[in-house]
PDB file of C-alpha atoms in Angstrom:
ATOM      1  CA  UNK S   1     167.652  81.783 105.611  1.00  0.00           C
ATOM      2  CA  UNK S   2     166.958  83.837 108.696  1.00  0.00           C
ATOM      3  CA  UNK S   3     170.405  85.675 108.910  1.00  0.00           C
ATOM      4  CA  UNK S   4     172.243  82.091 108.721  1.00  0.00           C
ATOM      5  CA  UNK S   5     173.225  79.942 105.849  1.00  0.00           C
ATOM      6  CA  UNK S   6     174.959  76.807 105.013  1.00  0.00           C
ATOM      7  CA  UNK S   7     178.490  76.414 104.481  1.00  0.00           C
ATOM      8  CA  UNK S   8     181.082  73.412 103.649  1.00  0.00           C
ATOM      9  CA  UNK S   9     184.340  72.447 105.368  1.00  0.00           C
ATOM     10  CA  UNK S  10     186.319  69.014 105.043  1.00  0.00           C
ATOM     11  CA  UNK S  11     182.748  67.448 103.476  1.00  0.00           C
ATOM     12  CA  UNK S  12     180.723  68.646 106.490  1.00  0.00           C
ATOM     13  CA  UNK S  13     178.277  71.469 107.182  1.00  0.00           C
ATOM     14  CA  UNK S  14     177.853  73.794 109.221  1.00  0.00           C
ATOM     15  CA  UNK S  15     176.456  77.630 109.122  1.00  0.00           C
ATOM     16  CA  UNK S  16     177.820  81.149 108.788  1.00  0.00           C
ATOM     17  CA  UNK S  17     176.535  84.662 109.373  1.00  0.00           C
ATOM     18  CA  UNK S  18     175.626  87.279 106.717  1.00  0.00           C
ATOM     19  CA  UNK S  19     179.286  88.521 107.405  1.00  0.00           C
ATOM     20  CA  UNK S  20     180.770  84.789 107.058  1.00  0.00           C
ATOM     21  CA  UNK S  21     181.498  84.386 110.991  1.00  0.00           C
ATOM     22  CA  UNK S  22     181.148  80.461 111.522  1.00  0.00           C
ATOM     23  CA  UNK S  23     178.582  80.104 113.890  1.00  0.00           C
ATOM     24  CA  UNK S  24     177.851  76.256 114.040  1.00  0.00           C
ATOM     25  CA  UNK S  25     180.850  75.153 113.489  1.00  0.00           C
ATOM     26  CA  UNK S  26     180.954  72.245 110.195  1.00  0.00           C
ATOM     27  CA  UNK S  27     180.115  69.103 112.214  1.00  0.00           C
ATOM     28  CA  UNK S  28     177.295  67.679 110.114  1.00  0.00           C
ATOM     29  CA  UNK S  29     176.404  64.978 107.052  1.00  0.00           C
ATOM     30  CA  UNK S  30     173.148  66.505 106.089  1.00  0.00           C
ATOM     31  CA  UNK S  31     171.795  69.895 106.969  1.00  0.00           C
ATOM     32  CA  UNK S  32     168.556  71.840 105.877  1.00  0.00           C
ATOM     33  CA  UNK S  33     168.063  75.917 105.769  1.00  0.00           C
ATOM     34  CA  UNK S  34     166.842  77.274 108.632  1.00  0.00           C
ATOM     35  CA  UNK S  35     162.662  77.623 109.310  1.00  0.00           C
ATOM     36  CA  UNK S  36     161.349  79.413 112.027  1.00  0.00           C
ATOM     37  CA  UNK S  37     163.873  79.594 113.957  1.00  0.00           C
ATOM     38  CA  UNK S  38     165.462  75.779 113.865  1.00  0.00           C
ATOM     39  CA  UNK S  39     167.210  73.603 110.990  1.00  0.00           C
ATOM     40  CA  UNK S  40     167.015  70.099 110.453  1.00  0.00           C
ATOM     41  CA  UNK S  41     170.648  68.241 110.597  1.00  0.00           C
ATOM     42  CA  UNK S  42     172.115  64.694 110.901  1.00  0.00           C
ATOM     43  CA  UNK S  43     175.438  63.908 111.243  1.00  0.00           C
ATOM     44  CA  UNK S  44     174.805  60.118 109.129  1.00  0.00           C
ATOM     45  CA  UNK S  45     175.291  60.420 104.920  1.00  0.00           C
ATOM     46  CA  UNK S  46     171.720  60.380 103.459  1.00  0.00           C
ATOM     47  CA  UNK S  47     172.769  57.568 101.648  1.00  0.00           C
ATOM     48  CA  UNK S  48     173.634  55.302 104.265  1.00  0.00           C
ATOM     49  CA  UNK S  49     170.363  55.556 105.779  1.00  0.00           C
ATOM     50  CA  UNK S  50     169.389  53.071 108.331  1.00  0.00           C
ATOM     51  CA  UNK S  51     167.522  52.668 111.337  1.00  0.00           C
ATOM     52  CA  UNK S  52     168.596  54.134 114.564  1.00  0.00           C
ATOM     53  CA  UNK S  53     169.420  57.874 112.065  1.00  0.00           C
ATOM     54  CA  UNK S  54     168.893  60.101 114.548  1.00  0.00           C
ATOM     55  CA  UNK S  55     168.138  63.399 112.800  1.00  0.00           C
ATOM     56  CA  UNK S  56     168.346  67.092 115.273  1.00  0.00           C
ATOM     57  CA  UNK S  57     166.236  70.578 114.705  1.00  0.00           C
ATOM     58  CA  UNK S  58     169.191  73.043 116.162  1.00  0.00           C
ATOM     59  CA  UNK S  59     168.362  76.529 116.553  1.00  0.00           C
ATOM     60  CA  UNK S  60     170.594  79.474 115.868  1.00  0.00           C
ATOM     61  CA  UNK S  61     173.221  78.506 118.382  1.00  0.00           C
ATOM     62  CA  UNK S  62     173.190  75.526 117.601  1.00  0.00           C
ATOM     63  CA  UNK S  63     171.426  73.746 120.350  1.00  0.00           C
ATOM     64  CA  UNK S  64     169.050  70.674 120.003  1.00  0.00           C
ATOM     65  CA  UNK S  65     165.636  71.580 120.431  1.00  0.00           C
ATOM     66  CA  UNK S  66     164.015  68.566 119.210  1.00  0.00           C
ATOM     67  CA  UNK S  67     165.843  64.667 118.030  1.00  0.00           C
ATOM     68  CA  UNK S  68     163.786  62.485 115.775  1.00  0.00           C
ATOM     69  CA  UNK S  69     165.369  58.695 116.001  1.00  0.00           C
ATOM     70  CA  UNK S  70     164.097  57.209 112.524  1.00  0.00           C
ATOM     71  CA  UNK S  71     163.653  53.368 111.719  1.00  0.00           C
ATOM     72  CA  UNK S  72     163.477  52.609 108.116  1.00  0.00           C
ATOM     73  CA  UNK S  73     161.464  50.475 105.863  1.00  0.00           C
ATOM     74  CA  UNK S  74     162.859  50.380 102.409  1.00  0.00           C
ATOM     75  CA  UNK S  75     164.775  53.493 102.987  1.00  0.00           C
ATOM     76  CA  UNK S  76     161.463  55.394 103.999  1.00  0.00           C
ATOM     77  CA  UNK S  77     160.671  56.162 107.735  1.00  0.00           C
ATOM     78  CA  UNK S  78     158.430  53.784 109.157  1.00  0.00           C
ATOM     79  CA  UNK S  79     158.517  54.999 112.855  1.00  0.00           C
ATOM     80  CA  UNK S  80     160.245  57.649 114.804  1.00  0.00           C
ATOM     81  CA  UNK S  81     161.157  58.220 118.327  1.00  0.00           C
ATOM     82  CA  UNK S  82     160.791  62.336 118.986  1.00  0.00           C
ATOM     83  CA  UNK S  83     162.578  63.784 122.219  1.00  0.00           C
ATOM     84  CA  UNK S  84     162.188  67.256 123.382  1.00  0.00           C
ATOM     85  CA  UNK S  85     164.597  69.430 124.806  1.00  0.00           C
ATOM     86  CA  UNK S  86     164.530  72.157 127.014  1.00  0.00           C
ATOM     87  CA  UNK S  87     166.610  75.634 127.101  1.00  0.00           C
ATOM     88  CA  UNK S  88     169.369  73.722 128.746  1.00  0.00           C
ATOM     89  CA  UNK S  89     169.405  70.535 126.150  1.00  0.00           C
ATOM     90  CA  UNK S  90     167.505  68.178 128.797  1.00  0.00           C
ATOM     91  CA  UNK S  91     165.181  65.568 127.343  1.00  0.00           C
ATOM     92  CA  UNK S  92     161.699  66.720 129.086  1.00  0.00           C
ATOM     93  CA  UNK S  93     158.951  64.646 126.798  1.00  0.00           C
ATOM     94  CA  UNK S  94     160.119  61.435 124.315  1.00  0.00           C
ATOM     95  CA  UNK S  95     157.152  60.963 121.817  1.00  0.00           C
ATOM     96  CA  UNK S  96     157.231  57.504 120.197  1.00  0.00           C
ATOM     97  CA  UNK S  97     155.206  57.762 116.401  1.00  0.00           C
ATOM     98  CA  UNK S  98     154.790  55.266 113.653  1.00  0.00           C
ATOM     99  CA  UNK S  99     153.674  56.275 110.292  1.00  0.00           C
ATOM    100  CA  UNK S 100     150.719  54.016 108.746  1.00  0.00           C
ATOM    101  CA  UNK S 101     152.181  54.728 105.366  1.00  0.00           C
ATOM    102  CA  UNK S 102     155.797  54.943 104.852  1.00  0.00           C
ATOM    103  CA  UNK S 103     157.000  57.754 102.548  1.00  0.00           C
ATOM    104  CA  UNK S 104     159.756  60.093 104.065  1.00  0.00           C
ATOM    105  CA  UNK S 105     163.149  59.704 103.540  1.00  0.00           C
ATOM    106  CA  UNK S 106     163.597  62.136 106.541  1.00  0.00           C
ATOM    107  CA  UNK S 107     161.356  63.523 109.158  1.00  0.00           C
ATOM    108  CA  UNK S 108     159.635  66.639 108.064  1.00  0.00           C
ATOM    109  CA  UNK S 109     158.349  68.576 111.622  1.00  0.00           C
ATOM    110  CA  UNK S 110     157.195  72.107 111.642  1.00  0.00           C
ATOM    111  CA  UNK S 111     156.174  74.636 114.685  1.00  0.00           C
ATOM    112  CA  UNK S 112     153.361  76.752 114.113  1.00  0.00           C
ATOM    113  CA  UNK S 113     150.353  78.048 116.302  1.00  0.00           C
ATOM    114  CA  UNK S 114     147.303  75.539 114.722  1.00  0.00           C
ATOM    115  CA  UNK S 115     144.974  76.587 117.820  1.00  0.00           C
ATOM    116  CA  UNK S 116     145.700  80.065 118.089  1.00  0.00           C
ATOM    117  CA  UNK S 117     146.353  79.969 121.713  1.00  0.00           C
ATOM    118  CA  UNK S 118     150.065  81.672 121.165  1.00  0.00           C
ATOM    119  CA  UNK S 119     152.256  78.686 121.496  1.00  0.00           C
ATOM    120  CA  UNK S 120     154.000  76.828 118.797  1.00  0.00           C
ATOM    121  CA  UNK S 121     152.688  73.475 117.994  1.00  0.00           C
ATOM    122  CA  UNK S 122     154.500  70.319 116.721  1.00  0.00           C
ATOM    123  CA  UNK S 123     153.088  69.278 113.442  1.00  0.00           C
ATOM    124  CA  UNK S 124     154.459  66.132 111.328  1.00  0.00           C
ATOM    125  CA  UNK S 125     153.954  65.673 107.447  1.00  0.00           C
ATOM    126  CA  UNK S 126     152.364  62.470 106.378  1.00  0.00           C
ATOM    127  CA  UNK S 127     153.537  63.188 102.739  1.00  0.00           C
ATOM    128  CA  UNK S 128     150.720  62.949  99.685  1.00  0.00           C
ATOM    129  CA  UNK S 129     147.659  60.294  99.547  1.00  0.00           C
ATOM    130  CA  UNK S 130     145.398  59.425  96.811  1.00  0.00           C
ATOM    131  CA  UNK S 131     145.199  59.918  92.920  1.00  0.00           C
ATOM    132  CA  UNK S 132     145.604  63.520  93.929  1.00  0.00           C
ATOM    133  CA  UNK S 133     148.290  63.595  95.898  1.00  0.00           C
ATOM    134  CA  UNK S 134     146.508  64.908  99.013  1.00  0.00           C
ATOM    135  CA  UNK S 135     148.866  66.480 102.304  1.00  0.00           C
ATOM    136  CA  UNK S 136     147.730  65.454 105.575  1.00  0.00           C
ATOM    137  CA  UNK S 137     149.671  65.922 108.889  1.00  0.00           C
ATOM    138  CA  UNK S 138     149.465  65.245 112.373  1.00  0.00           C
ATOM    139  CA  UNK S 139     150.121  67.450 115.182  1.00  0.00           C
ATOM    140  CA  UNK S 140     150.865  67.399 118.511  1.00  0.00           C
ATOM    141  CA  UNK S 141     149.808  70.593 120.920  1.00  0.00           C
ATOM    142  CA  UNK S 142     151.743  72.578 123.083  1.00  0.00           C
ATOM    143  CA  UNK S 143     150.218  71.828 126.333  1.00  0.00           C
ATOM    144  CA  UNK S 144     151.694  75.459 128.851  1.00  0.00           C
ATOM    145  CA  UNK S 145     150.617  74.294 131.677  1.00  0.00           C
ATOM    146  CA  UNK S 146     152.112  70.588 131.485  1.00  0.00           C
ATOM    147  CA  UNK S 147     154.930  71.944 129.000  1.00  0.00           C
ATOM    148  CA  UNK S 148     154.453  68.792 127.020  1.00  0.00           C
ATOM    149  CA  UNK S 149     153.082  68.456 123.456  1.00  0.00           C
ATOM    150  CA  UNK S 150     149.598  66.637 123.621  1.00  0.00           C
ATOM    151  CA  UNK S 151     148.646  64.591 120.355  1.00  0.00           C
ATOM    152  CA  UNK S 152     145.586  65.802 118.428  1.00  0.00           C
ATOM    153  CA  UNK S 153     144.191  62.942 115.862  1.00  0.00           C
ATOM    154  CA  UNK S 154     141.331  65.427 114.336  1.00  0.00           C
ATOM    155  CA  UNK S 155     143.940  67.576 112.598  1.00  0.00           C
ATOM    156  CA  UNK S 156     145.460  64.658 110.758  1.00  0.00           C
ATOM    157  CA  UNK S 157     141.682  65.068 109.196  1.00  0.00           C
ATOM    158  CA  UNK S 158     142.514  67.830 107.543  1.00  0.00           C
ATOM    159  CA  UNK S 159     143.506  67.724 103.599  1.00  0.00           C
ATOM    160  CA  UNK S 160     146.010  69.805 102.765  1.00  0.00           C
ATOM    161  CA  UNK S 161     145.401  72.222 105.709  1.00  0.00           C
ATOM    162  CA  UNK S 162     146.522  76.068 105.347  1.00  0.00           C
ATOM    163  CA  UNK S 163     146.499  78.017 109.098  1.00  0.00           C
ATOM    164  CA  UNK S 164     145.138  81.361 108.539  1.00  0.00           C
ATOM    165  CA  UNK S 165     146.199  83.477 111.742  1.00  0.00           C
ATOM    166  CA  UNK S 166     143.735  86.320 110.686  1.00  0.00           C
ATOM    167  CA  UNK S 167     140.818  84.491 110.720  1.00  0.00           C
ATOM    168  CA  UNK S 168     142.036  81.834 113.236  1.00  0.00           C
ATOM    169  CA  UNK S 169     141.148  79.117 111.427  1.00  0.00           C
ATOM    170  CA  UNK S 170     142.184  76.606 108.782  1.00  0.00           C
ATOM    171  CA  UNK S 171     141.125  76.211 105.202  1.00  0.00           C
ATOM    172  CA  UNK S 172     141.853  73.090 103.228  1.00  0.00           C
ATOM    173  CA  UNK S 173     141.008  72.353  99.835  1.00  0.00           C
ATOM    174  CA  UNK S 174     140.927  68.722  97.635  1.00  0.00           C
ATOM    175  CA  UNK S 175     138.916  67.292  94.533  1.00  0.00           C
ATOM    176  CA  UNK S 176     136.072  64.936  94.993  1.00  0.00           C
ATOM    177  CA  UNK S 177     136.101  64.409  91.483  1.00  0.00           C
ATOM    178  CA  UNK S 178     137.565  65.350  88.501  1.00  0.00           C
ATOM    179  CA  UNK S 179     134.539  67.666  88.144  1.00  0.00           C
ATOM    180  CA  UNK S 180     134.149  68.553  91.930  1.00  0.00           C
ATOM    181  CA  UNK S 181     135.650  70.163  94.241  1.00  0.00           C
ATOM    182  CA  UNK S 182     135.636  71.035  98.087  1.00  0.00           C
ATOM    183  CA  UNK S 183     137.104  73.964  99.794  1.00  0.00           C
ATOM    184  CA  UNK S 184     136.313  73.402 103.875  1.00  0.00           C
ATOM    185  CA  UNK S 185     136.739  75.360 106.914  1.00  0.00           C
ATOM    186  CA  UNK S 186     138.437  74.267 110.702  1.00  0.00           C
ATOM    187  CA  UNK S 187     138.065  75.902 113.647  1.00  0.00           C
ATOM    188  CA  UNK S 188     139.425  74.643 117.156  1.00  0.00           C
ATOM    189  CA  UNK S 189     136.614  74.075 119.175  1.00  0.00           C
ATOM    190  CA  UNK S 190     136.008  72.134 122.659  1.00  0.00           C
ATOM    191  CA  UNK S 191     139.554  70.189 122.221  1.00  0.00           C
ATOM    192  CA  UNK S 192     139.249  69.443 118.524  1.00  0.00           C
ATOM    193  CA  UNK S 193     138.972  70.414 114.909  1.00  0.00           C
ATOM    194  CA  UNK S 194     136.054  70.797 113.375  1.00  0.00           C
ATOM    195  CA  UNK S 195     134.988  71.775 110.129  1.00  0.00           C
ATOM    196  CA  UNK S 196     132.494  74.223 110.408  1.00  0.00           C
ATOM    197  CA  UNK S 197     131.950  75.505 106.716  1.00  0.00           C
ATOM    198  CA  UNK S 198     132.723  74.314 103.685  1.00  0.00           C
ATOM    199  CA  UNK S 199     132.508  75.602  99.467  1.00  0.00           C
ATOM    200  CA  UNK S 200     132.046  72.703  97.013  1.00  0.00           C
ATOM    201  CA  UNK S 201     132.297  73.270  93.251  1.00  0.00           C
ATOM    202  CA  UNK S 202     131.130  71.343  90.807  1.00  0.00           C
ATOM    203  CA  UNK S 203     130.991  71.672  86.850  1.00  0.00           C
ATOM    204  CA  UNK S 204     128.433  69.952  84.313  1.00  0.00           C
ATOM    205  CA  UNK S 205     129.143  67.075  82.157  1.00  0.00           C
ATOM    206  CA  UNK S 206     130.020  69.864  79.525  1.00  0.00           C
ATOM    207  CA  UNK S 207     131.954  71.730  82.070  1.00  0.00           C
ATOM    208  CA  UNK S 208     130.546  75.075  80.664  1.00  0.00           C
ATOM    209  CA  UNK S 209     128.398  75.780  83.739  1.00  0.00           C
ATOM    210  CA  UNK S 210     130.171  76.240  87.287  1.00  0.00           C
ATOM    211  CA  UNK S 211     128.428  76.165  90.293  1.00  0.00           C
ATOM    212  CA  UNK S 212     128.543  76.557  94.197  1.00  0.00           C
ATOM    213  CA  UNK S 213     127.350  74.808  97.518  1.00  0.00           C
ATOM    214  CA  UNK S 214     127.887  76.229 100.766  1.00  0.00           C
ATOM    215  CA  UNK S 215     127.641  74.635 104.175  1.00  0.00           C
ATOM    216  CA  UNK S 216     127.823  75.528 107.662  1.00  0.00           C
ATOM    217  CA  UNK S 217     127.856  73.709 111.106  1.00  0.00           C
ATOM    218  CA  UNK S 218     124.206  74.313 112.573  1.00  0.00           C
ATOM    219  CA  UNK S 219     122.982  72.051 115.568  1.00  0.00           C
ATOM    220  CA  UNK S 220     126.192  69.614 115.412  1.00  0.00           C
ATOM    221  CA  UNK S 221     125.471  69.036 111.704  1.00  0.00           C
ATOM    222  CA  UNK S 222     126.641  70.562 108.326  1.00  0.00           C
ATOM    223  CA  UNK S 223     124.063  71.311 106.425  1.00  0.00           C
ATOM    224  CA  UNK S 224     123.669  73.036 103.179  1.00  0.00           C
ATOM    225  CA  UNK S 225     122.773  76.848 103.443  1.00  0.00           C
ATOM    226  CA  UNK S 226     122.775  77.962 100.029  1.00  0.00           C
ATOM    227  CA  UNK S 227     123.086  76.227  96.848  1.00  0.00           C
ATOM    228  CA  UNK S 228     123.748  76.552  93.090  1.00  0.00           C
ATOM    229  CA  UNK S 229     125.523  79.745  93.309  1.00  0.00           C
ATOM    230  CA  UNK S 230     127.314  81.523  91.001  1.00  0.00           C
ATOM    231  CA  UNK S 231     131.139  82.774  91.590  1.00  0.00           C
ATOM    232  CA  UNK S 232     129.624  86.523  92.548  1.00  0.00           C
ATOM    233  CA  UNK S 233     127.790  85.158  95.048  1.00  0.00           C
ATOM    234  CA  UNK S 234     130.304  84.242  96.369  1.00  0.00           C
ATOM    235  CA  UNK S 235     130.869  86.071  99.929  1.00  0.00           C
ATOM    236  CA  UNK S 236     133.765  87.759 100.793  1.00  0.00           C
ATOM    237  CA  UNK S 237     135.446  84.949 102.698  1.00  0.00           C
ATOM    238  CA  UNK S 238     135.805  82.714 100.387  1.00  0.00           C
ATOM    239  CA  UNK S 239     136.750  85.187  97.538  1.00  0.00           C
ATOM    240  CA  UNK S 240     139.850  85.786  99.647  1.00  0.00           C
ATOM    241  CA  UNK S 241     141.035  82.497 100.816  1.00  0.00           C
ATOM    242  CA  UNK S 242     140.729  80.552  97.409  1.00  0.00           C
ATOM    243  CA  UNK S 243     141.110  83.220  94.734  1.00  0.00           C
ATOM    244  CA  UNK S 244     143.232  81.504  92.347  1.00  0.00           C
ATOM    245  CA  UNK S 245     140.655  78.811  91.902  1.00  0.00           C
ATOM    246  CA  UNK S 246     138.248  80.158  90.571  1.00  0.00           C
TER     247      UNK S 246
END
């Protein structure tokens, strides 16, 4: 992925150009593709996990942008210690993080923009919750003017969030019942995430007749503004974001 992929020498790994010039030179145990710019790597066997694993996210050149050192609890991450480096590999911010429920063999960070301010944020996969196998993350924002991450607890909120940079905000979806369920809107506002709108649909006992509720943040609330639509009533917002269910 991104002009770079994976190859094998003496049972290590390393990555290679589109042409097959070595550019990180075979030196690791376990290595993901690369994602926006950085790939995850450890130079301990997956199977010999244990605490103290430190696992790196290098980018192209190779250079460690970000170590994760993992303690394990029955082989799945309990806690991790996150250091961030600068352009010159110096540790600038260590981020200690312990995971209420363990369920990662390895640490699963992404960098995206979740506030829409331009900078890459840190967010952290919490892996799946509940009969339905919900998503949640955490996240940590990229603070400019301290050039530290700053943590964010609201996000980790969010079910199964999706960032839409179009609209600048974040839909989520998840099932309140078998027969129900909710479709909900975030938006960044005064230093957290709120939802601000939110879909629910909801079948009869028969599940012949489908219906719609839609809500919206008025006066610090979120109250009902229409109810027991129909799917062309739908507006055009929320035709786009969650086509495919309905």
């Amino acid at each position: 992925k991104e002009g770079l992929f994976r190859i094998t020498d003496n049972e290590k790994i390393g990555f290679a150009d589109t042409l097959g010039n070595v550019v990180i030179t075979a030196q690791y145990q376990n290595a993901m593709p690369f994602e926006n710019g950085l790939a995850l790597v450890s130079r301990q066997r997956k199977q010999n996990l244990e605490d103290n694993t430190e696992w790196l996210y290098i980018d192209h050149k190779g250079n460690t942008r970000l170590s994760c050192l993992t303690r394990y609890k029955d082989q799945l991450i309990s806690d991790i210690e996150i250091s961030v480096f600068n352009q010159k590999e110096n540790i600038t911010q260590v981020i200690p993080y312990h995971f209420e429920k363990p369920g990662l063999y390895f640490p699963d960070i992404k960098f995206q923009d979740v506030n829409f301010d331009g900078q890459k944020d840190m967010v952290i996969w919490l892996g799946t919750h509940g009969k339905y196998y919900i998503k949640y993350y955490d996240c940590f924002l990229w603070d400019e003017s301290k050039k530290e991450y700053i943590h964010k607890a609201s996000f980790k909120k969010i079910p199964h969030p999706e960032i839409n940079q179009q609209r600048q905000c974040i839909y989520s979806n998840r099932y309140i019942s078998a027969a129900e369920r909710a479709f909900e809107k975030y938006e960044y506002q005064n230093g957290e995430f709120l939802i601000t709108a939110s879909l629910t649909r909801k079948t009869d006992n028969n599940r012949h007749h489908i219906f719609y509720t839609e809500r919206k943040l008025t006066d610090g609330k979120i109250k009902i503004t229409r109810d027991s639509l129909s799917k062309k009533d739908l507006g055009q917002e929320w035709s786009d974001v969650t086509p495919h269910y309905f």
